[in-house]
Amino acid sequence: MSGFFRFTPLANALPSTVPFVGPEAIERARGRKVRARIGANESGFGPAPSVLKAIRERAGETWMYSDPENFELREALALHHGVSRENIAIGGGIDGLLGEIVRLVVEPGTPVVTSQGGYPTFNYHVNGYGGRLVTTPYVNDREDLDGLLSAAKREDAPLVYLANPDNPMGSWWDAGSVLSFARALPDRSLLILDEAYCETAPAGSTPAIDALIGQPNVLRMRTFSKAYGLAGARVGYAIGTLGNVQAFDKIRNHFGMARISTVAALAALEDQAYLRDVVEKIVLARDRITAIARQNGLSPLPSATNFVAIDCGSDGVHARAIVDGLMEHGIFIRMPGVAPLNRCIRVSVGPDADLDLFEAVLPKVLKAVR
Ligand SMILES: Cc1ncc(COP(=O)(O)O)c(C=O)c1O
């Protein structure tokens, strides 16, 4: 007998598939090892040596729970950003925080505005709480601020999502446009401004922290997963007004942070020299992916992130064949899930050896799929 009767109607209606097929699952399914892991927008350059040292030195503390108030990390982040500790909430990556904020805002049927083909984990959480996704298409491969704004007004939506820079296209808006967008939203709409890639974005594309800190309808999301190289540690944070940030305390998993992850994040934040170094490497790798794409007659899109979306000139079937073909050679990449974005493949930056392999194999795969 199925256990369905024990679960809520909403839970019963949700698919029980894992929506994000990881490289490990692909390895198991294909019986093939990943040789270049350049698909999940991680940082193959890894965390700073100073972070690894801190992890080694403090690993023995793992028998203790982490401080449920995450005091030290919030204090360090507050200092870093020039805000108060009360403006910072810590969570299990941006993904974890997205789930929490959706839980705080969304009831079955609540309209939630985002872009069609935008970051899917957000949609996953909205679906998980029974929200009604209202999407606006990308325009010129960028999230459409005007479209999002009119959808938010039309629906009187209490939750709106924008990633700047954006995943999966790597596109971005300038800070002024983001500020005007945030200020034009109805008071009722809470904007989740996902800035997972802000460290790799060009100057002038990320609003100053103090420009939005007094704005009660904006929550900014940051992560240690990208440029800081700590995706596996699962540390993200939200920056916002007192009322919004304290709301997380009502529902968050207070002992949810791994103690060693908090140690790693603190050490990473302290090593800004390494961050600057790695961002330079990311920019070089982005340029290299761009050049490889062009050598192969493809059209790379400009990117403000740690990946490059490459227009392969056809449709989703063609792009999928390239993704699959590369995996046959052990190269793990991904692609956007929704048309017309899915004419692209998405290649994350990585060390030279990974990109050497990509450069060597891509022409063979393109020849095979043409
Ligand atoms: C736009 C965006 N937000 C959030 C995340 C996930 O961040 P975290 O590892 O902090 O959960 C990603 C990762 O790919 C992303 O692209």
CSV table of C-alpha atoms and ligand atoms in Angstrom, one decimal:
chain,number,residue,atom,x,y,z
A,1,MET,CA,0.0,0.0,0.0
A,2,SER,CA,1.3,3.4,-0.9
A,3,GLY,CA,2.1,5.9,1.9
A,4,PHE,CA,0.3,8.7,0.0
A,5,PHE,CA,-2.5,9.0,2.5
A,6,ARG,CA,0.0,10.2,5.1
A,7,PHE,CA,1.1,13.2,3.1
A,8,THR,CA,-0.5,16.5,2.3
A,9,PRO,CA,-2.4,16.8,-1.0
A,10,LEU,CA,0.3,19.3,-2.0
A,11,ALA,CA,3.1,16.9,-1.3
A,12,ASN,CA,1.2,14.1,-3.1
A,13,ALA,CA,0.9,16.4,-6.2
A,14,LEU,CA,4.7,17.1,-6.4
A,15,PRO,CA,7.0,15.0,-8.5
A,16,SER,CA,9.4,12.9,-6.5
A,17,THR,CA,12.2,13.2,-9.0
A,18,VAL,CA,15.5,14.9,-8.1
A,19,PRO,CA,15.2,17.9,-10.4
A,20,PHE,CA,18.9,18.6,-10.6
A,21,VAL,CA,20.8,15.7,-12.0
A,22,GLY,CA,24.3,16.1,-10.6
A,23,PRO,CA,27.5,15.0,-12.2
A,24,GLU,CA,27.7,12.1,-9.8
A,25,ALA,CA,24.4,10.8,-11.0
A,26,ILE,CA,25.4,11.2,-14.6
A,27,GLU,CA,28.6,9.2,-13.9
A,28,ARG,CA,26.5,6.4,-12.4
A,29,ALA,CA,24.0,6.4,-15.2
A,30,ARG,CA,26.6,6.5,-18.0
A,31,GLY,CA,29.2,4.4,-16.3
A,32,ARG,CA,31.7,7.1,-17.3
A,33,LYS,CA,33.9,9.3,-15.0
A,34,VAL,CA,33.8,13.0,-15.2
A,35,ARG,CA,37.2,14.3,-16.3
A,36,ALA,CA,36.3,18.0,-16.6
A,37,ARG,CA,33.7,19.2,-14.1
A,38,ILE,CA,32.6,22.4,-15.8
A,39,GLY,CA,28.9,22.3,-15.6
A,40,ALA,CA,27.6,23.3,-12.2
A,41,ASN,CA,29.1,26.8,-11.9
A,42,GLU,CA,31.3,25.7,-9.1
A,43,SER,CA,34.9,27.0,-8.8
A,44,GLY,CA,37.4,24.4,-10.0
A,45,PHE,CA,40.1,26.8,-8.7
A,46,GLY,CA,39.0,25.7,-5.2
A,47,PRO,CA,39.0,27.6,-1.9
A,48,ALA,CA,42.0,29.6,-0.6
A,49,PRO,CA,44.9,27.7,0.9
A,50,SER,CA,44.2,29.7,4.1
A,51,VAL,CA,40.7,28.3,4.1
A,52,LEU,CA,41.9,24.7,3.8
A,53,LYS,CA,44.4,25.4,6.6
A,54,ALA,CA,41.5,26.6,8.8
A,55,ILE,CA,39.4,23.6,8.0
A,56,ARG,CA,42.3,21.2,8.8
A,57,GLU,CA,43.1,23.0,12.1
A,58,ARG,CA,39.4,23.1,13.2
A,59,ALA,CA,38.2,19.8,11.9
A,60,GLY,CA,38.3,18.3,15.4
A,61,GLU,CA,35.6,20.7,16.5
A,62,THR,CA,33.0,18.8,14.4
A,63,TRP,CA,31.7,17.0,17.5
A,64,MET,CA,30.1,20.4,18.5
A,65,TYR,CA,27.0,21.9,17.0
A,66,SER,CA,27.5,25.3,15.4
A,67,ASP,CA,26.4,28.4,17.2
A,68,PRO,CA,22.7,28.6,16.3
A,69,GLU,CA,23.0,32.4,16.1
A,70,ASN,CA,25.9,32.2,13.7
A,71,PHE,CA,27.2,35.2,15.6
A,72,GLU,CA,30.8,35.3,14.5
A,73,LEU,CA,30.1,34.9,10.8
A,74,ARG,CA,27.3,37.5,10.9
A,75,GLU,CA,29.5,39.9,12.8
A,76,ALA,CA,32.3,39.4,10.2
A,77,LEU,CA,29.9,39.9,7.3
A,78,ALA,CA,28.4,42.9,8.9
A,79,LEU,CA,31.9,44.5,9.2
A,80,HIS,CA,32.7,43.5,5.6
A,81,HIS,CA,29.6,45.1,4.2
A,82,GLY,CA,29.4,48.1,6.6
A,83,VAL,CA,26.0,47.1,8.0
A,84,SER,CA,24.7,45.8,11.3
A,85,ARG,CA,24.7,42.1,12.4
A,86,GLU,CA,20.9,42.4,12.5
A,87,ASN,CA,20.9,42.9,8.7
A,88,ILE,CA,22.5,39.5,8.0
A,89,ALA,CA,20.8,36.0,8.0
A,90,ILE,CA,22.9,32.9,7.4
A,91,GLY,CA,21.6,29.8,5.6
A,92,GLY,CA,22.5,26.6,3.8
A,93,GLY,CA,23.6,28.3,0.6
A,94,ILE,CA,21.3,30.7,-1.2
A,95,ASP,CA,19.3,27.7,-2.2
A,96,GLY,CA,18.4,27.0,1.5
A,97,LEU,CA,17.6,30.7,2.1
A,98,LEU,CA,15.4,30.7,-1.0
A,99,GLY,CA,13.4,27.9,0.5
A,100,GLU,CA,13.0,29.7,3.8
A,101,ILE,CA,11.9,33.0,2.3
A,102,VAL,CA,9.4,31.2,0.1
A,103,ARG,CA,8.0,29.4,3.1
A,104,LEU,CA,7.6,32.8,4.8
A,105,VAL,CA,5.8,34.4,1.9
A,106,VAL,CA,4.0,31.8,-0.1
A,107,GLU,CA,0.8,30.0,0.5
A,108,PRO,CA,-1.0,27.8,-2.0
A,109,GLY,CA,-2.0,30.0,-4.9
A,110,THR,CA,0.2,33.0,-4.0
A,111,PRO,CA,1.5,34.6,-7.2
A,112,VAL,CA,5.3,34.7,-7.5
A,113,VAL,CA,7.0,36.6,-10.3
A,114,THR,CA,10.2,35.4,-12.0
A,115,SER,CA,11.7,35.0,-15.5
A,116,GLN,CA,10.8,32.2,-17.8
A,117,GLY,CA,13.9,30.0,-17.8
A,118,GLY,CA,15.4,31.7,-14.7
A,119,TYR,CA,17.1,30.0,-11.8
A,120,PRO,CA,15.1,26.8,-11.4
A,121,THR,CA,15.8,26.1,-7.7
A,122,PHE,CA,13.7,29.2,-6.8
A,123,ASN,CA,10.8,27.7,-8.9
A,124,TYR,CA,11.3,24.4,-7.2
A,125,HIS,CA,10.7,26.0,-3.8
A,126,VAL,CA,7.7,28.0,-5.0
A,127,ASN,CA,6.1,24.8,-6.3
A,128,GLY,CA,6.9,23.1,-3.0
A,129,TYR,CA,4.8,25.6,-1.1
A,130,GLY,CA,2.0,25.6,-3.7
A,131,GLY,CA,2.7,29.1,-5.1
A,132,ARG,CA,1.6,30.1,-8.6
A,133,LEU,CA,4.6,31.0,-10.8
A,134,VAL,CA,4.1,34.0,-13.1
A,135,THR,CA,6.9,34.2,-15.6
A,136,THR,CA,8.0,36.8,-18.1
A,137,PRO,CA,10.3,35.9,-21.0
A,138,TYR,CA,13.9,37.0,-21.3
A,139,VAL,CA,14.4,39.8,-23.8
A,140,ASN,CA,17.7,39.7,-25.7
A,141,ASP,CA,18.9,36.9,-23.3
A,142,ARG,CA,18.5,39.2,-20.3
A,143,GLU,CA,15.9,39.1,-17.6
A,144,ASP,CA,13.3,41.7,-18.5
A,145,LEU,CA,13.0,44.3,-15.8
A,146,ASP,CA,10.0,46.0,-17.3
A,147,GLY,CA,8.2,42.7,-17.8
A,148,LEU,CA,8.9,41.6,-14.2
A,149,LEU,CA,7.7,45.0,-12.9
A,150,SER,CA,4.4,44.9,-14.8
A,151,ALA,CA,3.8,41.3,-13.8
A,152,ALA,CA,4.5,42.2,-10.2
A,153,LYS,CA,2.0,45.1,-10.4
A,154,ARG,CA,-0.6,43.2,-12.3
A,155,GLU,CA,-0.6,40.3,-9.9
A,156,ASP,CA,0.1,42.4,-6.8
A,157,ALA,CA,2.7,39.7,-6.2
A,158,PRO,CA,4.2,39.4,-2.7
A,159,LEU,CA,7.4,37.8,-4.1
A,160,VAL,CA,9.5,38.7,-7.1
A,161,TYR,CA,12.8,37.1,-8.0
A,162,LEU,CA,15.7,38.6,-10.0
A,163,ALA,CA,19.2,37.2,-10.4
A,164,ASN,CA,21.8,39.9,-11.2
A,165,PRO,CA,24.0,38.6,-12.8
A,166,ASP,CA,21.8,35.9,-14.1
A,167,ASN,CA,22.0,32.1,-14.4
A,168,PRO,CA,21.7,30.5,-17.0
A,169,MET,CA,22.6,33.2,-19.5
A,170,GLY,CA,25.3,35.1,-17.6
A,171,SER,CA,23.7,38.4,-18.5
A,172,TRP,CA,23.4,41.4,-16.1
A,173,TRP,CA,22.0,44.8,-15.6
A,174,ASP,CA,23.8,47.9,-14.4
A,175,ALA,CA,23.3,49.0,-10.8
A,176,GLY,CA,21.1,52.0,-11.6
A,177,SER,CA,18.6,49.9,-13.5
A,178,VAL,CA,18.4,47.4,-10.6
A,179,LEU,CA,17.9,50.2,-8.1
A,180,SER,CA,15.1,51.8,-10.2
A,181,PHE,CA,13.5,48.4,-10.6
A,182,ALA,CA,13.6,47.7,-6.9
A,183,ARG,CA,12.2,51.1,-6.0
A,184,ALA,CA,9.4,50.9,-8.6
A,185,LEU,CA,8.0,47.6,-7.3
A,186,PRO,CA,4.8,47.8,-5.3
A,187,ASP,CA,5.4,48.0,-1.5
A,188,ARG,CA,3.7,44.7,-1.1
A,189,SER,CA,6.3,42.9,-3.4
A,190,LEU,CA,9.4,41.6,-1.7
A,191,LEU,CA,12.2,41.4,-4.2
A,192,ILE,CA,14.7,38.6,-3.8
A,193,LEU,CA,17.8,40.0,-5.5
A,194,ASP,CA,20.0,37.0,-6.0
A,195,GLU,CA,23.6,38.2,-6.3
A,196,ALA,CA,25.3,34.8,-6.3
A,197,TYR,CA,27.7,36.0,-9.0
A,198,CYS,CA,28.3,39.5,-7.8
A,199,GLU,CA,32.0,38.9,-7.2
A,200,THR,CA,32.7,38.2,-10.9
A,201,ALA,CA,30.5,40.9,-12.3
A,202,PRO,CA,31.8,44.1,-13.9
A,203,ALA,CA,32.2,47.2,-11.8
A,204,GLY,CA,28.9,49.2,-11.7
A,205,SER,CA,26.6,46.3,-12.0
A,206,THR,CA,26.0,45.6,-8.3
A,207,PRO,CA,24.2,48.3,-6.3
A,208,ALA,CA,26.1,49.5,-3.2
A,209,ILE,CA,24.9,47.8,-0.1
A,210,ASP,CA,23.8,51.1,1.5
A,211,ALA,CA,21.7,52.0,-1.6
A,212,LEU,CA,19.2,49.2,-0.7
A,213,ILE,CA,19.7,48.5,3.0
A,214,GLY,CA,16.8,50.8,4.0
A,215,GLN,CA,14.5,49.4,1.4
A,216,PRO,CA,12.1,47.1,3.3
A,217,ASN,CA,11.0,45.2,0.2
A,218,VAL,CA,14.4,44.0,-0.9
A,219,LEU,CA,16.4,40.9,0.3
A,220,ARG,CA,19.8,40.4,-1.2
A,221,MET,CA,21.3,36.9,-1.4
A,222,ARG,CA,25.0,36.2,-1.4
A,223,THR,CA,27.0,33.0,-1.4
A,224,PHE,CA,30.4,31.4,-0.7
A,225,SER,CA,29.7,28.8,-3.4
A,226,LYS,CA,31.0,30.7,-6.4
A,227,ALA,CA,34.1,32.9,-6.4
A,228,TYR,CA,35.0,31.8,-2.9
A,229,GLY,CA,35.1,28.2,-4.0
A,230,LEU,CA,33.0,26.7,-1.2
A,231,ALA,CA,30.0,25.2,-3.0
A,232,GLY,CA,30.2,22.0,-1.0
A,233,ALA,CA,30.3,23.8,2.4
A,234,ARG,CA,26.8,25.3,1.8
A,235,VAL,CA,27.1,28.8,3.2
A,236,GLY,CA,25.0,31.7,1.9
A,237,TYR,CA,23.6,34.8,3.5
A,238,ALA,CA,20.8,37.3,3.1
A,239,ILE,CA,21.3,41.1,3.6
A,240,GLY,CA,18.1,43.0,4.4
A,241,THR,CA,16.2,45.2,6.8
A,242,LEU,CA,15.8,44.2,10.4
A,243,GLY,CA,12.2,42.9,10.0
A,244,ASN,CA,12.9,40.8,7.0
A,245,VAL,CA,16.1,39.3,8.3
A,246,GLN,CA,14.6,38.4,11.7
A,247,ALA,CA,11.7,36.6,10.0
A,248,PHE,CA,14.2,33.8,9.1
A,249,ASP,CA,14.6,33.1,12.9
A,250,LYS,CA,10.9,32.0,13.0
A,251,ILE,CA,11.4,29.1,10.7
A,252,ARG,CA,15.0,28.4,10.0
A,253,ASN,CA,16.8,25.2,11.0
A,254,HIS,CA,18.8,26.7,13.9
A,255,PHE,CA,21.4,24.0,14.0
A,256,GLY,CA,21.4,23.6,10.2
A,257,MET,CA,24.9,25.1,9.5
A,258,ALA,CA,27.8,22.7,9.7
A,259,ARG,CA,30.3,24.1,12.2
A,260,ILE,CA,33.3,23.5,9.9
A,261,SER,CA,31.5,25.3,7.0
A,262,THR,CA,31.1,28.4,9.1
A,263,VAL,CA,34.9,28.2,9.9
A,264,ALA,CA,35.6,27.9,6.2
A,265,ALA,CA,33.4,30.9,5.3
A,266,LEU,CA,35.0,33.1,8.0
A,267,ALA,CA,38.5,32.2,6.7
A,268,ALA,CA,37.4,32.8,3.1
A,269,LEU,CA,36.0,36.2,3.9
A,270,GLU,CA,39.3,37.2,5.6
A,271,ASP,CA,41.3,36.2,2.5
A,272,GLN,CA,40.2,38.9,0.1
A,273,ALA,CA,43.6,38.8,-1.7
A,274,TYR,CA,42.8,35.2,-2.7
A,275,LEU,CA,39.4,36.3,-3.9
A,276,ARG,CA,40.9,39.0,-6.1
A,277,ASP,CA,43.3,36.4,-7.5
A,278,VAL,CA,40.6,33.9,-8.3
A,279,VAL,CA,38.4,36.5,-9.9
A,280,GLU,CA,41.3,37.2,-12.3
A,281,LYS,CA,41.5,33.5,-13.1
A,282,ILE,CA,37.8,33.4,-13.7
A,283,VAL,CA,37.9,36.3,-16.1
A,284,LEU,CA,40.8,34.6,-18.0
A,285,ALA,CA,38.9,31.3,-18.1
A,286,ARG,CA,35.8,33.0,-19.3
A,287,ASP,CA,37.7,34.7,-22.1
A,288,ARG,CA,39.2,31.3,-23.0
A,289,ILE,CA,35.8,29.6,-23.2
A,290,THR,CA,34.6,32.6,-25.4
A,291,ALA,CA,37.6,32.1,-27.7
A,292,ILE,CA,37.1,28.3,-28.0
A,293,ALA,CA,33.4,28.9,-28.8
A,294,ARG,CA,34.3,31.3,-31.6
A,295,GLN,CA,37.0,29.0,-33.0
A,296,ASN,CA,34.2,26.5,-33.4
A,297,GLY,CA,31.8,28.9,-35.2
A,298,LEU,CA,29.6,29.2,-32.1
A,299,SER,CA,28.3,32.5,-30.6
A,300,PRO,CA,29.4,32.9,-26.9
A,301,LEU,CA,27.3,35.4,-24.9
A,302,PRO,CA,28.9,38.1,-22.8
A,303,SER,CA,29.1,36.9,-19.2
A,304,ALA,CA,29.4,38.5,-15.8
A,305,THR,CA,29.5,35.1,-14.0
A,306,ASN,CA,31.8,32.1,-13.7
A,307,PHE,CA,30.3,30.5,-16.8
A,308,VAL,CA,29.6,31.3,-20.4
A,309,ALA,CA,26.4,30.6,-22.2
A,310,ILE,CA,27.2,29.6,-25.8
A,311,ASP,CA,24.6,30.0,-28.6
A,312,CYS,CA,24.9,26.8,-30.7
A,313,GLY,CA,22.7,28.3,-33.4
A,314,SER,CA,19.9,25.8,-33.3
A,315,ASP,CA,17.4,24.4,-30.8
A,316,GLY,CA,17.3,22.5,-27.6
A,317,VAL,CA,17.6,19.2,-29.2
A,318,HIS,CA,20.8,20.2,-30.9
A,319,ALA,CA,22.2,21.7,-27.7
A,320,ARG,CA,21.3,18.6,-25.8
A,321,ALA,CA,23.2,16.5,-28.3
A,322,ILE,CA,26.3,18.6,-27.7
A,323,VAL,CA,25.9,18.3,-23.9
A,324,ASP,CA,25.5,14.5,-24.2
A,325,GLY,CA,28.4,14.2,-26.7
A,326,LEU,CA,30.8,16.1,-24.4
A,327,MET,CA,29.8,13.8,-21.5
A,328,GLU,CA,30.7,10.8,-23.7
A,329,HIS,CA,34.3,12.2,-23.4
A,330,GLY,CA,33.9,12.9,-19.7
A,331,ILE,CA,33.2,16.6,-20.0
A,332,PHE,CA,30.3,17.6,-17.8
A,333,ILE,CA,28.5,20.8,-18.8
A,334,ARG,CA,24.9,21.9,-18.6
A,335,MET,CA,22.3,23.8,-20.7
A,336,PRO,CA,19.3,26.1,-20.0
A,337,GLY,CA,16.1,24.2,-19.6
A,338,VAL,CA,13.6,26.4,-21.5
A,339,ALA,CA,13.3,27.7,-25.1
A,340,PRO,CA,14.6,29.9,-26.6
A,341,LEU,CA,17.5,29.9,-24.0
A,342,ASN,CA,18.0,26.2,-24.6
A,343,ARG,CA,19.6,26.9,-28.0
A,344,CYS,CA,22.7,27.5,-25.7
A,345,ILE,CA,25.0,25.3,-23.8
A,346,ARG,CA,26.5,26.6,-20.5
A,347,VAL,CA,30.1,26.0,-19.7
A,348,SER,CA,31.6,26.8,-16.3
A,349,VAL,CA,35.1,28.2,-15.8
A,350,GLY,CA,37.7,25.8,-14.6
A,351,PRO,CA,41.5,25.2,-14.5
A,352,ASP,CA,43.5,25.0,-17.7
A,353,ALA,CA,43.5,21.2,-17.8
A,354,ASP,CA,39.6,21.2,-17.9
A,355,LEU,CA,39.5,23.8,-20.7
A,356,ASP,CA,42.3,22.1,-22.6
A,357,LEU,CA,40.1,19.0,-22.7
A,358,PHE,CA,37.0,21.0,-23.7
A,359,GLU,CA,39.0,22.7,-26.5
A,360,ALA,CA,40.2,19.4,-27.8
A,361,VAL,CA,36.9,17.6,-27.7
A,362,LEU,CA,34.4,20.2,-28.7
A,363,PRO,CA,35.2,20.2,-32.5
A,364,LYS,CA,34.8,16.4,-32.6
A,365,VAL,CA,31.4,16.6,-30.8
A,366,LEU,CA,30.2,19.3,-33.1
A,367,LYS,CA,31.3,17.4,-36.2
A,368,ALA,CA,29.4,14.3,-34.9
A,369,VAL,CA,26.2,16.2,-34.2
A,370,ARG,CA,26.1,18.3,-37.4
B,1,LIG,C1,21.6,32.4,-9.5
B,1,LIG,C2,22.0,31.4,-8.5
B,1,LIG,N1,21.6,31.5,-7.2
B,1,LIG,C3,21.9,30.6,-6.3
B,1,LIG,C4,22.8,29.5,-6.6
B,1,LIG,C5,23.1,28.5,-5.6
B,1,LIG,O1,23.8,29.1,-4.6
B,1,LIG,P1,24.2,28.3,-3.3
B,1,LIG,O2,25.3,27.3,-3.6
B,1,LIG,O3,24.6,29.3,-2.3
B,1,LIG,O4,22.9,27.6,-2.8
B,1,LIG,C6,23.2,29.4,-7.9
B,1,LIG,C7,24.1,28.2,-8.3
B,1,LIG,O5,24.2,27.9,-9.4
B,1,LIG,C8,22.8,30.3,-8.9
B,1,LIG,O6,23.2,30.2,-10.1
